[in-house]
mmCIF file of C-alpha atoms in Angstrom:
data_model
loop_
_atom_site.group_PDB
_atom_site.id
_atom_site.type_symbol
_atom_site.label_atom_id
_atom_site.label_comp_id
_atom_site.label_asym_id
_atom_site.label_seq_id
_atom_site.Cartn_x
_atom_site.Cartn_y
_atom_site.Cartn_z
ATOM 1 C CA ASP A 289 4.990 380.017 43.415
ATOM 2 C CA VAL A 290 1.088 379.089 43.172
ATOM 3 C CA LYS A 291 -0.106 377.891 46.318
ATOM 4 C CA VAL A 292 -3.223 375.564 46.693
ATOM 5 C CA THR A 293 -4.322 375.029 50.288
ATOM 6 C CA GLN A 294 -6.529 372.444 51.446
ATOM 7 C CA SER A 295 -7.818 373.207 55.002
ATOM 8 C CA SER A 296 -7.322 369.932 56.520
ATOM 9 C CA ARG A 297 -4.796 367.093 56.175
ATOM 10 C CA TYR A 298 -6.458 364.342 57.943
ATOM 11 C CA LEU A 299 -10.162 363.939 58.583
ATOM 12 C CA VAL A 300 -12.258 361.454 60.427
ATOM 13 C CA LYS A 301 -16.031 361.576 59.969
ATOM 14 C CA ARG A 302 -18.995 359.389 60.831
ATOM 15 C CA THR A 303 -21.120 357.674 58.176
ATOM 16 C CA GLY A 304 -24.181 359.999 57.392
ATOM 17 C CA GLU A 305 -22.314 363.119 58.277
ATOM 18 C CA LYS A 306 -22.121 366.032 55.775
ATOM 19 C CA VAL A 307 -18.418 366.866 54.941
ATOM 20 C CA PHE A 308 -17.016 369.965 53.805
ATOM 21 C CA LEU A 309 -13.377 370.078 52.077
ATOM 22 C CA GLU A 310 -12.051 373.409 51.284
ATOM 23 C CA CYS A 311 -9.444 374.511 48.856
ATOM 24 C CA VAL A 312 -8.079 377.964 48.313
ATOM 25 C CA GLN A 313 -5.652 379.048 45.640
ATOM 26 C CA ASP A 314 -3.640 382.300 45.537
ATOM 27 C CA MET A 315 -2.972 382.931 41.812
ATOM 28 C CA ASP A 316 -6.168 383.912 40.113
ATOM 29 C CA HIS A 317 -6.547 380.720 38.379
ATOM 30 C CA GLU A 318 -9.698 380.007 36.210
ATOM 31 C CA ASN A 319 -9.867 376.420 36.577
ATOM 32 C CA MET A 320 -10.081 374.424 39.829
ATOM 33 C CA PHE A 321 -10.516 370.750 40.070
ATOM 34 C CA TRP A 322 -11.423 367.876 42.825
ATOM 35 C CA TYR A 323 -9.882 364.382 42.568
ATOM 36 C CA ARG A 324 -9.751 361.421 44.638
ATOM 37 C CA GLN A 325 -7.074 358.998 44.486
ATOM 38 C CA ASP A 326 -7.308 355.361 45.447
ATOM 39 C CA PRO A 327 -4.594 352.574 45.293
ATOM 40 C CA GLY A 328 -4.856 350.915 41.839
ATOM 41 C CA LEU A 329 -7.402 353.428 40.375
ATOM 42 C CA GLY A 330 -5.266 356.583 39.956
ATOM 43 C CA LEU A 331 -6.610 360.016 40.076
ATOM 44 C CA ARG A 332 -10.428 360.282 39.311
ATOM 45 C CA LEU A 333 -12.000 363.500 38.695
ATOM 46 C CA ILE A 334 -15.155 364.334 40.770
ATOM 47 C CA TYR A 335 -15.828 367.805 39.643
ATOM 48 C CA PHE A 336 -14.336 370.892 38.261
ATOM 49 C CA SER A 337 -14.870 374.573 37.800
ATOM 50 C CA TYR A 338 -13.957 376.872 35.083
ATOM 51 C CA ASP A 339 -15.302 379.953 36.454
ATOM 52 C CA VAL A 340 -17.192 381.428 39.626
ATOM 53 C CA LYS A 341 -20.287 379.723 40.188
ATOM 54 C CA MET A 342 -19.681 377.360 37.155
ATOM 55 C CA LYS A 343 -19.027 373.686 37.569
ATOM 56 C CA GLU A 344 -18.948 370.531 35.539
ATOM 57 C CA LYS A 345 -19.228 367.059 36.473
ATOM 58 C CA GLY A 346 -16.269 364.682 36.172
ATOM 59 C CA ASP A 347 -16.096 360.907 36.085
ATOM 60 C CA ILE A 348 -17.417 360.274 39.461
ATOM 61 C CA PRO A 349 -19.707 363.051 40.769
ATOM 62 C CA GLU A 350 -22.283 360.646 42.535
ATOM 63 C CA GLY A 351 -22.509 361.465 46.243
ATOM 64 C CA TYR A 352 -20.780 364.888 45.932
ATOM 65 C CA SER A 353 -21.567 368.374 45.322
ATOM 66 C CA VAL A 354 -19.053 371.552 44.783
ATOM 67 C CA SER A 355 -19.539 375.209 45.461
ATOM 68 C CA ARG A 356 -17.433 377.923 43.984
ATOM 69 C CA GLU A 357 -18.772 381.389 45.093
ATOM 70 C CA LYS A 358 -15.267 383.071 44.846
ATOM 71 C CA LYS A 359 -12.664 382.592 42.325
ATOM 72 C CA GLU A 360 -10.031 381.528 44.648
ATOM 73 C CA ARG A 361 -12.091 378.922 46.738
ATOM 74 C CA PHE A 362 -13.517 375.556 45.617
ATOM 75 C CA SER A 363 -15.328 373.562 47.925
ATOM 76 C CA LEU A 364 -16.141 369.815 47.976
ATOM 77 C CA ILE A 365 -19.261 368.529 49.681
ATOM 78 C CA LEU A 366 -20.008 364.994 50.681
ATOM 79 C CA GLU A 367 -23.816 365.340 51.264
ATOM 80 C CA SER A 368 -23.815 361.989 53.484
ATOM 81 C CA ALA A 369 -20.582 360.335 54.107
ATOM 82 C CA SER A 370 -20.263 356.615 53.311
ATOM 83 C CA THR A 371 -17.338 354.347 54.139
ATOM 84 C CA ASN A 372 -16.778 353.870 50.277
ATOM 85 C CA GLN A 373 -15.784 357.620 50.284
ATOM 86 C CA THR A 374 -12.717 356.884 52.413
ATOM 87 C CA SER A 375 -9.956 358.214 50.206
ATOM 88 C CA MET A 376 -7.254 360.787 49.686
ATOM 89 C CA TYR A 377 -9.028 363.933 48.164
ATOM 90 C CA LEU A 378 -6.802 366.424 46.159
ATOM 91 C CA CYS A 379 -7.501 369.835 44.910
ATOM 92 C CA ALA A 380 -5.777 371.375 41.939
ATOM 93 C CA SER A 381 -5.804 374.472 39.802
ATOM 94 C CA SER A 382 -4.726 375.849 36.573
ATOM 95 C CA PRO A 383 -4.660 379.121 34.843
ATOM 96 C CA TYR A 384 -6.210 378.194 31.641
ATOM 97 C CA ALA A 385 -6.698 375.106 29.092
ATOM 98 C CA GLY A 386 -3.774 373.170 28.202
ATOM 99 C CA TYR A 387 -1.770 374.397 31.232
ATOM 100 C CA GLY A 388 -0.498 371.917 34.081
ATOM 101 C CA TYR A 389 -2.131 371.914 37.450
ATOM 102 C CA THR A 390 -0.916 372.692 40.926
ATOM 103 C CA PHE A 391 -2.054 370.356 43.524
ATOM 104 C CA GLY A 392 -2.811 370.920 47.193
ATOM 105 C CA SER A 393 -1.367 368.798 49.808
ATOM 106 C CA GLY A 394 -4.300 366.727 49.955
ATOM 107 C CA THR A 395 -6.789 365.616 52.467
ATOM 108 C CA ARG A 396 -6.951 362.045 53.786
ATOM 109 C CA LEU A 397 -10.596 361.277 54.710
ATOM 110 C CA THR A 398 -11.581 358.303 56.649
ATOM 111 C CA VAL A 399 -15.437 357.672 56.975
ATOM 112 C CA VAL A 400 -16.088 355.461 59.880
ATOM 113 C CA GLN B 258 -9.103 352.264 25.434
ATOM 114 C CA LYS B 259 -8.014 354.474 28.344
ATOM 115 C CA GLU B 260 -6.729 357.780 27.104
ATOM 116 C CA VAL B 261 -3.522 357.673 28.763
ATOM 117 C CA GLU B 262 -1.991 354.472 29.763
ATOM 118 C CA GLN B 263 1.290 353.622 31.869
ATOM 119 C CA ASN B 264 2.857 350.515 33.055
ATOM 120 C CA SER B 265 2.172 350.382 36.758
ATOM 121 C CA GLY B 266 5.615 349.012 37.511
ATOM 122 C CA PRO B 267 7.560 348.824 39.661
ATOM 123 C CA LEU B 268 10.478 349.935 37.767
ATOM 124 C CA SER B 269 13.631 349.070 39.462
ATOM 125 C CA VAL B 270 16.947 350.803 38.683
ATOM 126 C CA PRO B 271 20.280 350.846 40.307
ATOM 127 C CA GLU B 272 21.541 354.080 41.486
ATOM 128 C CA GLY B 273 23.406 356.223 38.720
ATOM 129 C CA ALA B 274 21.531 354.238 35.975
ATOM 130 C CA ILE B 275 19.140 355.884 33.307
ATOM 131 C CA ALA B 276 15.287 355.155 34.247
ATOM 132 C CA SER B 277 12.960 355.258 31.295
ATOM 133 C CA LEU B 278 9.345 355.702 31.920
ATOM 134 C CA ASN B 279 6.621 355.538 29.109
ATOM 135 C CA CYS B 280 3.186 356.514 28.458
ATOM 136 C CA THR B 281 0.768 355.992 25.524
ATOM 137 C CA TYR B 282 -2.049 358.003 24.483
ATOM 138 C CA SER B 283 -5.086 357.594 22.304
ATOM 139 C CA ASP B 284 -6.041 361.093 21.069
ATOM 140 C CA ARG B 285 -3.922 361.800 18.013
ATOM 141 C CA GLY B 286 -4.896 365.649 18.550
ATOM 142 C CA SER B 287 -3.319 365.910 21.907
ATOM 143 C CA GLN B 288 -0.719 368.681 21.966
ATOM 144 C CA SER B 289 0.673 368.650 25.269
ATOM 145 C CA PHE B 290 1.864 366.360 28.145
ATOM 146 C CA PHE B 291 2.910 366.645 31.735
ATOM 147 C CA TRP B 292 5.050 364.542 33.997
ATOM 148 C CA TYR B 293 4.238 364.462 37.716
ATOM 149 C CA ARG B 294 5.976 363.056 40.488
ATOM 150 C CA GLN B 295 4.316 361.690 43.553
ATOM 151 C CA TYR B 296 6.180 360.503 46.726
ATOM 152 C CA SER B 297 4.289 358.240 49.070
ATOM 153 C CA GLY B 298 1.549 360.076 50.984
ATOM 154 C CA LYS B 299 2.194 363.298 49.199
ATOM 155 C CA SER B 300 0.393 364.996 46.402
ATOM 156 C CA PRO B 301 1.679 365.187 42.568
ATOM 157 C CA GLU B 302 4.184 367.753 41.738
ATOM 158 C CA LEU B 303 4.630 368.870 38.155
ATOM 159 C CA ILE B 304 8.143 368.183 37.091
ATOM 160 C CA MET B 305 8.161 368.251 33.276
ATOM 161 C CA PHE B 306 5.913 369.473 30.467
ATOM 162 C CA ILE B 307 6.338 369.162 26.589
ATOM 163 C CA TYR B 308 4.321 370.635 23.873
ATOM 164 C CA SER B 309 6.207 369.762 20.892
ATOM 165 C CA ASN B 310 7.530 366.808 18.988
ATOM 166 C CA GLY B 311 11.074 365.699 20.078
ATOM 167 C CA ASP B 312 13.051 366.298 23.310
ATOM 168 C CA LYS B 313 13.059 368.659 26.009
ATOM 169 C CA GLU B 314 15.601 368.537 28.767
ATOM 170 C CA ASP B 315 15.735 369.901 32.318
ATOM 171 C CA GLY B 316 18.649 369.116 34.374
ATOM 172 C CA ARG B 317 18.667 365.180 34.849
ATOM 173 C CA PHE B 318 15.327 364.935 33.322
ATOM 174 C CA THR B 319 14.281 364.644 29.519
ATOM 175 C CA ALA B 320 10.713 364.426 28.251
ATOM 176 C CA GLN B 321 10.250 362.871 24.913
ATOM 177 C CA LEU B 322 7.137 363.324 22.679
ATOM 178 C CA ASN B 323 6.585 361.251 19.527
ATOM 179 C CA LYS B 324 3.197 362.216 17.964
ATOM 180 C CA ALA B 325 3.379 359.696 15.289
ATOM 181 C CA SER B 326 3.681 356.781 17.451
ATOM 182 C CA GLN B 327 1.466 358.433 20.434
ATOM 183 C CA TYR B 328 3.886 358.033 23.270
ATOM 184 C CA VAL B 329 5.550 360.103 25.531
ATOM 185 C CA SER B 330 8.457 359.319 27.700
ATOM 186 C CA LEU B 331 10.341 360.452 30.732
ATOM 187 C CA LEU B 332 14.160 359.621 31.055
ATOM 188 C CA ILE B 333 15.876 360.324 34.409
ATOM 189 C CA ARG B 334 19.586 360.149 34.225
ATOM 190 C CA ASP B 335 22.033 359.417 36.936
ATOM 191 C CA SER B 336 18.998 357.984 39.079
ATOM 192 C CA GLN B 337 19.151 358.996 42.820
ATOM 193 C CA PRO B 338 17.337 356.994 45.703
ATOM 194 C CA SER B 339 15.611 360.498 46.050
ATOM 195 C CA ASP B 340 13.998 359.641 42.597
ATOM 196 C CA SER B 341 12.035 356.673 44.060
ATOM 197 C CA ALA B 342 8.358 357.658 43.681
ATOM 198 C CA THR B 343 5.510 357.162 41.384
ATOM 199 C CA TYR B 344 5.398 359.074 38.237
ATOM 200 C CA LEU B 345 2.179 360.068 36.564
ATOM 201 C CA CYS B 346 1.828 361.026 33.134
ATOM 202 C CA ALA B 347 -1.082 363.349 31.934
ATOM 203 C CA GLY B 348 -2.660 364.765 28.707
ATOM 204 C CA PRO B 349 -5.509 366.797 27.736
ATOM 205 C CA ASN B 350 -8.903 365.311 28.018
ATOM 206 C CA THR B 351 -10.464 364.565 24.742
ATOM 207 C CA GLY B 352 -13.800 366.105 25.819
ATOM 208 C CA THR B 353 -12.626 369.226 27.607
ATOM 209 C CA ALA B 354 -9.132 370.999 26.958
ATOM 210 C CA SER B 355 -9.408 372.361 30.528
ATOM 211 C CA LYS B 356 -9.250 368.862 32.036
ATOM 212 C CA LEU B 357 -6.147 366.654 32.068
ATOM 213 C CA THR B 358 -6.386 362.880 31.864
ATOM 214 C CA PHE B 359 -3.896 361.139 34.152
ATOM 215 C CA GLY B 360 -2.294 357.775 33.777
ATOM 216 C CA THR B 361 -2.287 355.420 36.804
ATOM 217 C CA GLY B 362 1.500 356.032 37.412
ATOM 218 C CA THR B 363 4.605 353.960 37.323
ATOM 219 C CA ARG B 364 6.321 353.421 40.518
ATOM 220 C CA LEU B 365 10.127 353.736 40.379
ATOM 221 C CA GLN B 366 12.548 352.230 42.695
ATOM 222 C CA VAL B 367 16.067 353.340 42.801
ATOM 223 C CA THR B 368 18.270 350.979 44.448
ATOM 224 C CA LEU B 369 21.691 351.382 46.186
#
């Protein structure tokens, strides 16, 4: 089975801190994604990557950046954390276009 | 118009009944759809996918795709309390085939 591993299950950070969320997949998937999920708003795409060092903005990229230096790892960076970035963050991967995603277990981030 | 729409529910069905979850989509060219189940506090898990018009069965689950009417359904037969979860419908993004667009999910409650 494909495994998508997110480094932290719960995180608490202070306003203004730089925050790194890490995601690693073990099945050589081309595509990797970062979503946030908030009650009533569903899953919203922040960024995705279709190859090493390639990235595209999703629907809500403001305040975030990403890094994909190796195929298996996709990092989400909150440049200066704010309270409105308190959310569940979900990483996902898929092997190619038109295929379903496998999600990681999620990171619940609280910014205080 | 949202690309993928679902009724948020909750949908309440008694144990042993058939639960019917529906999703409509806007892009007539969409070819493939996915159903994810998400338990409270957990990440989405892929349970069904369907690529062609008609029905696809897997155990107690049946996915139905009607391209002419642009809707996708998930039927759960012999519903169990363990089926209580939020069900997310996803289809290909109109802009980039690598991305999926998710509905906001339908919450299903199976009552004893």
